[in-house]
Coordinates of C-alpha atoms in Angstrom, one line a residue:
Chain A
M1 CA 127.8 91.5 133.7
A2 CA 124.2 91.1 132.8
Q3 CA 122.4 94.2 131.7
A4 CA 120.4 96.1 134.3
P5 CA 116.7 95.3 133.9
L6 CA 114.3 97.9 132.4
R7 CA 111.8 98.5 135.2
L8 CA 111.0 102.1 134.8
L9 CA 110.4 104.0 131.6
Q10 CA 113.4 106.3 132.2
D11 CA 115.7 103.2 132.4
T12 CA 115.6 103.2 128.6
L13 CA 117.2 106.6 128.5
R14 CA 119.6 105.7 131.3
R15 CA 120.8 102.7 129.4
S16 CA 121.1 104.5 126.0
A17 CA 123.0 107.4 127.7
A18 CA 125.4 105.1 129.3
R19 CA 126.0 103.2 126.1
L20 CA 126.0 106.0 123.5
P21 CA 126.7 109.3 125.4
E22 CA 128.0 111.1 122.3
K23 CA 125.3 110.0 119.9
T24 CA 122.7 112.4 118.8
A25 CA 119.4 111.6 120.5
L26 CA 117.3 114.5 119.5
V27 CA 117.2 117.0 116.6
V28 CA 114.7 119.9 117.2
G29 CA 115.1 122.7 114.7
P30 CA 118.6 124.2 115.3
H31 CA 119.1 122.2 118.6
R32 CA 120.9 118.8 118.7
L33 CA 121.1 117.0 121.9
S34 CA 123.3 114.0 122.5
Y35 CA 122.2 111.1 124.8
G36 CA 124.6 112.3 127.4
E37 CA 123.3 115.9 127.4
L38 CA 119.7 114.8 127.4
W39 CA 120.3 112.6 130.4
H40 CA 122.2 115.3 132.3
R41 CA 119.6 118.0 131.6
S42 CA 116.8 115.6 132.6
R43 CA 118.6 114.8 135.9
R44 CA 119.1 118.5 136.6
L45 CA 115.5 119.3 135.9
A46 CA 114.4 116.4 138.1
R47 CA 116.3 118.2 141.0
V48 CA 114.5 121.4 140.2
L49 CA 111.1 119.6 140.2
R50 CA 111.9 118.1 143.6
Q51 CA 112.9 121.5 145.0
R52 CA 109.6 122.9 143.8
G53 CA 107.6 120.4 145.7
V54 CA 107.3 117.4 143.4
C55 CA 107.1 114.2 145.5
R56 CA 106.8 110.6 144.6
G57 CA 103.4 109.9 142.9
D58 CA 102.8 113.5 141.9
R59 CA 101.9 114.7 138.4
V60 CA 103.8 117.2 136.4
A61 CA 101.9 118.9 133.5
I62 CA 103.8 119.8 130.4
F63 CA 102.1 122.4 128.2
L64 CA 104.7 122.9 125.4
D65 CA 105.2 122.6 121.7
N66 CA 107.5 119.8 120.5
T67 CA 110.7 121.2 121.9
W68 CA 113.7 119.8 123.6
E69 CA 112.5 121.3 126.9
C70 CA 109.3 119.2 126.5
V71 CA 111.4 116.0 126.2
V72 CA 113.6 117.0 129.1
S73 CA 110.6 117.8 131.3
L74 CA 109.0 114.5 130.5
Y75 CA 112.1 112.4 131.6
A76 CA 112.7 114.8 134.5
S77 CA 109.2 114.1 135.8
L78 CA 109.9 110.4 135.8
L79 CA 113.3 110.9 137.5
A80 CA 111.5 112.8 140.2
D81 CA 109.2 109.8 140.7
A82 CA 106.3 111.7 139.2
A83 CA 104.0 111.0 136.2
F84 CA 104.0 113.3 133.3
V85 CA 100.9 114.8 131.7
V86 CA 101.6 116.3 128.2
V87 CA 99.0 118.8 127.2
N88 CA 98.5 119.7 123.5
P89 CA 99.7 123.3 123.0
Q90 CA 96.5 124.1 121.1
T91 CA 94.5 123.6 124.3
K92 CA 92.6 126.7 125.5
A93 CA 92.6 128.0 129.1
D94 CA 89.4 126.4 130.4
K95 CA 90.4 122.9 129.4
L96 CA 94.0 123.4 130.6
A97 CA 92.7 124.5 134.0
Y98 CA 90.4 121.5 134.0
I99 CA 93.4 119.2 133.3
L100 CA 95.6 120.9 135.9
N101 CA 92.9 120.5 138.5
D102 CA 91.7 117.0 137.5
S103 CA 95.3 115.7 137.5
G104 CA 96.2 117.7 140.6
A105 CA 99.5 118.6 139.0
T106 CA 102.1 120.0 141.3
V107 CA 104.2 121.8 138.7
L108 CA 103.4 123.0 135.2
V109 CA 106.1 123.5 132.6
T110 CA 105.1 125.9 129.8
D111 CA 106.4 128.5 127.3
E112 CA 106.2 132.3 126.9
H113 CA 104.3 131.9 123.7
L114 CA 101.4 130.2 125.5
Q115 CA 101.3 133.0 128.1
K116 CA 97.8 134.2 127.5
T117 CA 96.4 130.6 128.0
Y118 CA 98.6 129.4 130.9
L119 CA 98.1 132.6 132.9
A120 CA 94.3 132.3 132.8
A121 CA 94.6 128.6 133.6
I122 CA 96.9 128.8 136.5
A123 CA 94.8 131.5 138.1
A124 CA 92.1 128.8 138.3
A125 CA 94.5 126.1 139.5
P126 CA 95.2 126.8 143.2
T127 CA 96.9 123.5 144.0
L128 CA 99.7 124.1 141.4
Q129 CA 102.9 124.9 143.3
G130 CA 105.3 125.9 140.6
V131 CA 105.1 127.1 136.9
L132 CA 108.4 126.7 135.0
V133 CA 108.4 129.0 131.9
T134 CA 110.7 128.5 128.9
G135 CA 111.5 132.0 127.5
A136 CA 110.5 135.2 129.1
L137 CA 108.5 135.4 132.3
P138 CA 105.4 137.5 132.2
A139 CA 105.1 140.7 134.2
V140 CA 102.7 139.2 136.6
D141 CA 102.9 138.9 140.4
D142 CA 102.7 135.2 141.0
A143 CA 105.4 133.7 143.1
R144 CA 104.9 130.3 141.4
L145 CA 106.3 131.6 138.1
L146 CA 109.9 130.5 137.6
P147 CA 112.3 130.8 134.6
F148 CA 113.0 127.3 133.2
Q149 CA 116.5 128.1 131.8
Q150 CA 117.9 129.7 134.9
E151 CA 116.5 127.0 137.2
L152 CA 117.9 124.3 135.0
E153 CA 121.4 125.9 134.8
A154 CA 121.5 126.6 138.5
A155 CA 120.6 123.0 139.5
A156 CA 123.0 120.2 140.2
A157 CA 122.2 116.8 138.9
D158 CA 119.7 114.9 140.9
Q159 CA 121.7 112.3 142.9
G160 CA 118.8 110.4 144.3
R161 CA 117.8 107.1 143.0
E162 CA 114.2 106.9 142.0
R163 CA 111.8 105.2 144.4
A164 CA 109.0 104.6 142.0
V165 CA 108.2 100.9 141.2
S166 CA 107.1 99.5 137.9
I167 CA 103.4 99.5 138.7
D168 CA 103.5 103.2 139.6
L169 CA 102.1 105.7 137.1
A170 CA 104.4 107.0 134.4
S171 CA 101.9 109.1 132.6
L172 CA 98.3 110.4 132.4
I173 CA 97.3 110.8 128.7
Y174 CA 94.2 113.0 128.4
T175 CA 91.9 112.0 125.6
S176 CA 88.5 113.2 124.5
G177 CA 85.6 111.0 125.4
S178 CA 81.9 110.8 124.6
T179 CA 81.0 112.2 128.0
G180 CA 82.5 115.6 127.1
E181 CA 85.2 116.1 129.7
P182 CA 88.6 114.8 128.8
K183 CA 89.7 111.7 130.7
G184 CA 93.2 111.0 132.0
V185 CA 94.3 107.5 130.8
M186 CA 96.5 106.0 133.5
H187 CA 99.6 104.1 132.2
T188 CA 102.2 102.6 134.4
H189 CA 105.9 102.3 133.8
Q190 CA 105.2 98.6 133.1
S191 CA 102.4 99.1 130.6
M192 CA 104.4 101.7 128.7
L193 CA 107.6 99.7 128.6
F194 CA 105.7 96.7 127.5
A195 CA 103.9 98.6 124.7
L196 CA 107.0 100.3 123.4
Q197 CA 108.9 97.1 123.2
S198 CA 106.1 95.4 121.3
L199 CA 106.0 98.3 118.9
V200 CA 109.7 98.2 118.3
E201 CA 109.5 94.4 117.7
Y202 CA 106.8 94.5 115.0
L203 CA 108.1 97.6 113.3
R204 CA 111.5 96.0 113.3
L205 CA 113.3 99.1 114.4
E206 CA 117.0 99.3 115.2
E207 CA 119.6 101.5 116.7
D208 CA 120.6 103.0 113.4
D209 CA 117.1 104.2 112.6
C210 CA 116.2 107.8 112.6
L211 CA 112.6 108.5 113.5
L212 CA 110.5 111.5 112.5
C213 CA 107.9 113.0 114.8
V214 CA 105.6 115.7 113.4
L215 CA 102.7 114.8 115.8
P216 CA 102.3 116.4 119.1
L217 CA 103.9 114.6 122.1
A218 CA 100.5 115.0 123.8
F219 CA 99.2 112.4 121.3
D220 CA 100.4 109.0 122.3
Y221 CA 101.3 108.2 118.7
G222 CA 103.8 111.1 118.8
L223 CA 105.0 110.3 122.3
Y224 CA 105.9 106.7 121.4
Q225 CA 108.1 107.9 118.5
L226 CA 110.2 109.6 121.2
L227 CA 110.0 106.6 123.7
M228 CA 111.0 104.1 121.0
A229 CA 113.8 106.2 119.6
L230 CA 115.4 106.7 123.0
H231 CA 114.9 103.1 124.0
L232 CA 116.7 101.9 120.9
G233 CA 119.5 104.5 121.1
A234 CA 118.3 105.7 117.7
S235 CA 117.8 109.4 116.7
L236 CA 114.6 111.4 116.7
V237 CA 113.9 114.4 114.5
L238 CA 111.2 116.3 116.4
E239 CA 109.3 118.8 114.3
R240 CA 106.6 121.1 115.6
S241 CA 104.0 120.0 113.0
F242 CA 103.5 119.2 109.4
T243 CA 102.2 122.7 108.6
Y244 CA 105.2 123.6 106.5
P245 CA 105.9 120.4 104.6
A246 CA 109.1 121.7 102.9
Q247 CA 110.7 122.3 106.3
V248 CA 110.0 118.7 107.3
F249 CA 111.3 117.4 104.0
N250 CA 114.5 119.4 104.4
A251 CA 115.0 117.9 107.9
M252 CA 114.3 114.4 106.6
E253 CA 116.9 114.8 104.0
A254 CA 119.5 116.4 106.2
E255 CA 119.1 113.8 109.0
G256 CA 118.5 110.7 107.0
V257 CA 115.1 109.9 108.4
T258 CA 114.2 106.2 108.1
V259 CA 110.8 106.0 109.9
F260 CA 107.9 108.2 108.8
P261 CA 104.8 108.0 111.1
G262 CA 101.7 109.8 109.9
V263 CA 97.9 110.0 110.0
P264 CA 95.7 110.1 106.9
T265 CA 95.5 113.9 106.8
I266 CA 99.4 114.1 106.7
F267 CA 99.5 111.4 103.9
T268 CA 96.9 113.4 102.0
M269 CA 99.0 116.5 102.3
L270 CA 102.1 114.5 101.4
L271 CA 100.4 113.1 98.2
G272 CA 99.2 116.7 97.4
A273 CA 102.8 117.9 97.6
H274 CA 104.0 115.0 95.5
E275 CA 101.6 116.0 92.8
R276 CA 102.9 119.6 92.8
Q277 CA 106.5 118.5 92.7
P278 CA 107.6 114.8 92.8
L279 CA 109.0 113.7 96.1
R280 CA 111.3 110.7 96.8
F281 CA 112.6 109.6 100.2
D282 CA 114.5 106.4 99.4
R283 CA 116.1 106.2 102.8
V284 CA 112.7 105.7 104.6
R285 CA 112.3 102.1 105.6
R286 CA 109.0 102.3 107.6
V287 CA 105.9 104.3 107.0
T288 CA 103.2 103.9 109.6
N289 CA 99.6 105.0 109.8
T290 CA 97.1 105.1 112.6
A291 CA 94.3 107.2 114.1
A292 CA 92.0 106.6 111.1
A293 CA 92.0 104.2 108.2
L294 CA 94.3 104.9 105.2
P295 CA 92.4 104.5 101.9
P296 CA 93.8 101.4 100.2
S297 CA 94.4 103.5 97.0
F298 CA 97.1 105.3 98.9
N299 CA 99.5 102.3 98.8
T300 CA 100.6 102.7 95.2
R301 CA 101.1 106.4 95.4
L302 CA 103.0 106.2 98.7
R303 CA 105.3 103.7 97.1
E304 CA 106.3 106.3 94.5
I305 CA 107.5 108.5 97.4
F306 CA 108.8 105.9 99.7
S307 CA 110.2 103.3 97.2
S308 CA 112.0 101.2 99.8
A309 CA 109.6 101.4 102.7
D310 CA 107.3 98.9 104.4
I311 CA 103.9 100.4 104.9
Y312 CA 102.2 99.6 108.2
R313 CA 98.5 100.0 108.8
M314 CA 97.6 100.0 112.5
Y315 CA 94.7 100.5 114.9
G316 CA 94.7 101.4 118.5
L317 CA 93.3 103.5 121.3
T318 CA 95.1 105.4 124.0
E319 CA 93.6 103.0 126.6
C320 CA 96.1 100.3 125.5
K321 CA 98.4 102.4 123.2
R322 CA 97.9 100.1 120.2
V323 CA 95.8 97.1 119.4
S324 CA 96.9 95.7 116.1
Y325 CA 99.0 96.1 113.0
L326 CA 98.9 94.7 109.5
P327 CA 102.2 93.0 108.7
P328 CA 103.5 94.8 105.6
E329 CA 103.8 91.5 103.7
Q330 CA 100.0 91.3 103.9
I331 CA 99.2 94.8 102.6
E332 CA 98.3 93.6 99.1
A333 CA 96.5 90.5 100.2
K334 CA 94.4 92.2 102.9
P335 CA 94.3 95.9 102.1
E336 CA 91.2 96.6 104.2
S337 CA 92.4 94.9 107.4
V338 CA 94.0 96.5 110.4
G339 CA 95.8 93.2 111.0
V340 CA 96.6 91.1 114.1
A341 CA 97.3 91.8 117.8
I342 CA 100.6 93.4 118.5
P343 CA 103.3 91.0 119.8
G344 CA 102.7 89.7 123.3
T345 CA 99.0 90.6 123.4
E346 CA 95.7 89.0 122.5
V347 CA 92.5 90.3 120.8
M348 CA 89.0 88.8 120.8
V349 CA 85.9 89.8 118.8
L350 CA 83.0 88.8 121.0
D351 CA 79.2 88.8 120.7
E352 CA 76.9 90.2 123.3
E353 CA 77.1 86.9 125.3
G354 CA 80.9 87.1 125.4
R355 CA 81.4 84.3 122.8
P356 CA 83.8 84.6 119.9
V357 CA 82.0 85.5 116.7
A358 CA 82.3 83.4 113.6
P359 CA 84.4 84.9 110.7
G360 CA 82.6 87.7 109.0
V361 CA 80.2 88.3 111.9
T362 CA 80.3 91.7 113.7
G363 CA 81.2 91.8 117.4
T364 CA 82.9 93.9 119.9
L365 CA 86.7 94.0 120.1
Y366 CA 88.4 93.1 123.5
V367 CA 92.1 93.4 124.2
R368 CA 94.2 91.4 126.7
G369 CA 97.8 92.3 127.6
A370 CA 100.2 94.2 129.8
H371 CA 99.7 97.3 127.7
V372 CA 96.1 97.8 128.9
M373 CA 95.6 101.0 131.0
L374 CA 95.0 100.9 134.7
G375 CA 91.9 103.0 134.2
Y376 CA 90.9 106.6 134.0
W377 CA 92.2 109.0 136.6
N378 CA 89.4 109.8 139.1
Q379 CA 86.8 108.1 137.0
P380 CA 85.8 104.7 138.4
E381 CA 82.6 104.5 136.5
L382 CA 84.1 105.3 133.1
S383 CA 87.0 102.9 134.0
A384 CA 84.5 100.1 134.7
H385 CA 82.8 100.8 131.4
M386 CA 86.0 100.1 129.6
L387 CA 87.7 97.4 131.8
K388 CA 85.9 94.2 132.1
A389 CA 86.6 91.0 134.0
G390 CA 89.1 88.8 132.0
P391 CA 89.6 85.1 132.0
L392 CA 91.8 85.1 135.2
P393 CA 90.6 86.1 138.6
G394 CA 91.1 89.8 139.1
E395 CA 92.2 90.3 135.6
R396 CA 90.9 93.3 133.6
M397 CA 90.7 93.3 129.9
L398 CA 89.9 96.2 127.7
C399 CA 86.6 96.5 126.0
T400 CA 87.2 98.9 123.1
H401 CA 83.4 99.3 122.4
D402 CA 84.5 99.3 118.7
L403 CA 82.8 97.0 116.3
F404 CA 85.0 94.6 114.3
T405 CA 84.8 91.4 112.2
V406 CA 87.6 88.9 111.9
D407 CA 88.3 86.8 108.8
A408 CA 89.2 83.1 108.6
D409 CA 92.9 83.8 109.1
G410 CA 92.2 85.9 112.2
Y411 CA 92.8 89.3 110.7
L412 CA 90.7 92.2 112.0
Y413 CA 88.5 94.5 110.1
F414 CA 87.1 97.8 111.7
V415 CA 83.4 98.1 111.2
G416 CA 82.5 101.2 113.3
R417 CA 82.6 102.9 116.6
S418 CA 79.8 102.3 119.1
D419 CA 80.1 105.9 120.4
D420 CA 79.8 109.1 118.3
I421 CA 83.4 110.3 118.6
I422 CA 84.5 112.2 115.4
K423 CA 87.9 111.6 114.0
S424 CA 89.1 114.8 112.3
R425 CA 92.7 115.0 110.9
G426 CA 93.5 112.1 113.2
E427 CA 92.3 113.8 116.4
K428 CA 89.4 112.7 118.4
V429 CA 86.6 115.2 118.7
S430 CA 83.9 114.7 121.2
P431 CA 80.6 116.0 119.9
V432 CA 79.4 116.6 123.4
E433 CA 82.4 118.6 124.3
V434 CA 81.8 120.9 121.3
E435 CA 78.1 121.1 122.0
N436 CA 78.7 122.1 125.6
I437 CA 80.9 124.9 124.5
L438 CA 78.3 126.0 121.9
Y439 CA 75.6 125.9 124.5
A440 CA 77.6 128.2 126.8
I441 CA 77.7 130.9 124.1
P442 CA 75.0 133.5 124.8
G443 CA 72.4 133.5 122.1
V444 CA 72.8 129.8 121.3
R445 CA 69.6 127.9 122.2
E446 CA 70.3 124.5 120.7
A447 CA 73.4 122.8 119.2
A448 CA 74.1 119.5 117.6
V449 CA 77.5 118.4 116.3
V450 CA 78.1 115.6 113.9
G451 CA 81.0 114.3 111.7
V452 CA 80.7 114.3 107.9
A453 CA 83.0 112.7 105.4
D454 CA 85.9 115.0 104.2
E455 CA 88.6 114.2 101.8
L456 CA 91.5 115.9 103.6
L457 CA 90.3 115.7 107.2
G458 CA 88.8 112.2 107.2
Q459 CA 85.8 113.6 109.0
A460 CA 84.9 117.3 109.2
V461 CA 83.0 118.7 112.2
R462 CA 79.6 120.2 111.3
A463 CA 77.5 122.1 113.8
Y464 CA 73.8 122.7 113.6
V465 CA 72.8 125.7 115.7
V466 CA 69.5 127.2 116.7
L467 CA 69.7 130.8 117.9
D468 CA 67.6 132.7 120.4
D469 CA 65.1 134.9 118.6
A470 CA 66.9 138.0 119.8
S471 CA 70.3 136.8 118.8
S472 CA 72.0 138.3 115.7
L473 CA 75.0 135.9 115.8
V474 CA 76.3 135.0 112.4
E475 CA 78.5 132.0 111.4
R476 CA 81.7 134.0 111.5
Q477 CA 81.1 135.2 115.1
L478 CA 80.2 131.6 116.1
R479 CA 83.5 130.5 114.6
A480 CA 85.5 133.2 116.4
L481 CA 83.9 132.4 119.7
C482 CA 84.6 128.7 119.2
L483 CA 88.3 129.4 118.4
E484 CA 88.7 131.2 121.7
R485 CA 87.3 128.2 123.6
M486 CA 88.5 125.0 121.9
E487 CA 91.4 123.5 120.0
N488 CA 91.5 124.4 116.3
F489 CA 90.8 120.8 115.2
M490 CA 87.5 120.9 117.2
V491 CA 86.2 124.1 115.7
P492 CA 83.4 123.2 113.3
K493 CA 84.4 123.5 109.7
E494 CA 80.7 124.2 108.9
F495 CA 78.0 125.9 110.8
R496 CA 74.3 125.5 109.8
I497 CA 72.0 128.0 111.5
C498 CA 68.6 126.4 111.6
A499 CA 65.1 127.5 112.8
S500 CA 64.7 124.2 114.7
L501 CA 66.3 120.7 115.0
P502 CA 64.6 117.4 114.5
K503 CA 63.8 115.6 117.8
G504 CA 63.1 112.0 118.7
A505 CA 60.2 110.8 120.9
T506 CA 62.2 111.6 124.1
G507 CA 62.9 115.2 123.0
K508 CA 66.5 114.3 122.2
I509 CA 68.0 115.8 119.0
D510 CA 67.8 113.3 116.3
K511 CA 71.3 113.4 114.7
K512 CA 70.5 110.7 112.1
A513 CA 67.6 112.8 110.8
L514 CA 69.9 115.8 110.6
L515 CA 72.4 114.0 108.5
R516 CA 69.6 112.8 106.2
E517 CA 68.5 116.3 105.4
Chain B
M1 CA 94.6 147.6 98.4
T2 CA 98.3 146.9 98.9
I3 CA 99.6 143.3 99.2
R4 CA 99.9 143.8 103.0
Q5 CA 96.3 145.0 103.3
T6 CA 95.0 142.1 101.2
I7 CA 96.9 139.5 103.2
R8 CA 95.9 141.1 106.5
R9 CA 92.2 141.2 105.6
Y10 CA 92.3 137.6 104.4
M11 CA 94.0 136.4 107.6
L12 CA 91.6 138.3 109.9
E13 CA 88.6 137.2 107.9
N14 CA 89.5 133.6 107.5
F15 CA 91.6 132.6 110.5
L16 CA 90.8 135.1 113.2
F17 CA 87.2 135.7 112.2
T18 CA 87.3 139.4 113.2
D19 CA 87.6 142.9 111.7
A20 CA 89.7 144.0 114.7
D21 CA 93.0 145.0 113.2
S22 CA 94.8 144.9 116.5
E23 CA 94.3 141.1 116.7
L24 CA 97.0 140.4 114.2
Q25 CA 100.6 141.6 114.6
D26 CA 102.5 141.7 111.3
D27 CA 105.5 139.8 112.8
A28 CA 103.6 137.2 114.7
S29 CA 104.2 133.6 113.8
F30 CA 101.0 132.0 112.7
L31 CA 102.1 128.7 114.0
T32 CA 103.4 129.8 117.4
Q33 CA 100.4 132.0 118.0
G34 CA 98.0 129.1 117.1
I35 CA 96.5 131.1 114.3
I36 CA 96.8 128.3 111.8
D37 CA 97.0 124.5 112.3
S38 CA 98.4 121.8 110.1
V39 CA 96.1 122.4 107.1
G40 CA 96.2 126.2 107.3
A41 CA 99.4 126.7 105.3
L42 CA 97.8 124.9 102.4
E43 CA 94.8 127.3 102.5
I44 CA 97.1 130.3 102.6
T45 CA 99.2 129.0 99.7
S46 CA 96.1 128.6 97.5
F47 CA 94.9 132.1 98.5
I48 CA 98.2 133.8 97.5
E49 CA 98.5 131.8 94.3
E50 CA 95.0 132.8 93.2
T51 CA 95.1 136.4 94.4
F52 CA 98.6 137.3 93.3
Q53 CA 98.9 135.1 90.2
I54 CA 102.0 133.3 91.5
R55 CA 102.9 129.7 91.7
V56 CA 104.3 128.4 95.0
Q57 CA 106.7 125.5 94.7
E58 CA 106.6 122.7 97.1
S59 CA 110.1 123.6 98.3
E60 CA 108.9 127.1 99.2
M61 CA 106.4 125.8 101.7
L62 CA 108.6 127.1 104.5
P63 CA 107.9 129.3 107.6
E64 CA 110.3 131.9 106.4
N65 CA 108.0 132.4 103.4
L66 CA 104.6 131.8 104.9
D67 CA 104.5 132.1 108.7
S68 CA 103.7 135.7 109.3
V69 CA 102.2 138.7 107.5
N70 CA 105.6 140.2 107.0
N71 CA 107.0 136.9 105.6
L72 CA 104.1 136.5 103.3
V73 CA 104.3 140.1 102.0
A74 CA 108.1 139.7 101.3
F75 CA 107.5 136.3 99.6
V76 CA 104.7 137.6 97.3
E77 CA 106.8 140.6 96.4
R78 CA 109.8 138.3 95.6
K79 CA 107.7 136.0 93.5
Q80 CA 106.1 138.8 91.6
A81 CA 109.5 140.2 90.7
Q82 CA 110.6 136.9 89.3
P83 CA 110.2 136.7 85.5
G84 CA 107.2 134.7 84.3

């Protein structure tokens, strides 16, 4: 009999669970889940979600660390015909409330450790109908609060067949933008299935691979490690972070990790560890980098650690998951390039009139393919800014607004961003978002946030602040106030308290002049 | 100052940016509580190496050694007890 087609994202897990029910799908700390168990728990939780009011087309927010419950919640949302919204566990209450309200989530799944944050956020999210909590419930009188474990254990497997179709939403992925508020990137089952199969193809991944994920599942780079692993029937070692490298190394050895995805900050930490005590991971076959450029000088040293691995340099944005990859065979010949379009897609570097640029000339990068997002949730204007008419009637192609050149062989070279987003430790930081939070602090009169080069972080966030005359705020207090209000990676590494800030003719703060000082 | 006081002061000063002693529980996981992020453990390691004249091996960069005030105190004491 022919294989059932993959129409919905969860069909990948359905197929792997039918084929390999006993095989380990997921290793998270002391927990090991087989494909069969992962599938059954997801179906039971889908039933819980439906009982708690989740209907076709709804959104389920998942505010958890990298745990098995996070993975089960994600597939359960899909099985309940809803789209999942994974929120970085570092997110603070105001932003979580914003995401809950913007997405209109029906249910939130979260954890006792995040209690302070989620309680403040759900108080400001009246449309939320249920809050499933892993671990202990708080002593708070809110009928929406439910214990995850008990609900899961009490539920029978969901018997219903999904009604979602392939062009329905599978996920909203919130990402920082230059406007300050995070935007929910809409991806359908179709766009995500397409993207993950393209990635699997060029990374040459197989069923016997064991993928590592130390990146948050809220970040699409982390999320796709999970999606790829479960699609292939491979195994995923899910770690909470790379904070304690020795713990990650132990898990890599114990599980036989073959795929190591990182961002430059992780590779810098890895090379630092290697200098302290030589590391060797001979079983790793693929090392991948994205989010920011990996210095070409890293190649040689990474090869000392990963002697049998192919190293992939890649470029992408959440709006189409990934744009390009450098085939590992080209890494010596074209070390500065981010490569060519991922399989099944097309890229174009165009000038302002929409004509392809000649080799070596800078233009704007456009992307065509089934991986392009549907748009931003509730943001038609921002969507129109990113999605432009394509060659076919009604087609939308993605304008990355990033500047590129292309060489005579068609390989891409990143020149710069056309917005002012800062990339710090692989995370996008919106200067406007940080400035808005600074302006909301009593005593702050003016604020300007810029990115400056930093060896470990790629770019570090620097804030220039002018205080009210009566204010006695010092750097340490500003930092503490920021920590309460924004994710750690957004908190400026450096504050400069100034008497005034340079202004342009229109009265706008002149950031270029600031950086020259 | 005891090892515990030194470590507490450092954590409060550099990660919580406060003098309020009640903000930091000795058994609280730095990672779970969001007190440190991915590069924080490196900073803590450099701090204890310099302050307590110990050398932390790569293989010791584990939560059981570094991820709370209690764990750090016990780890530093163990390291100091080791010969040279």
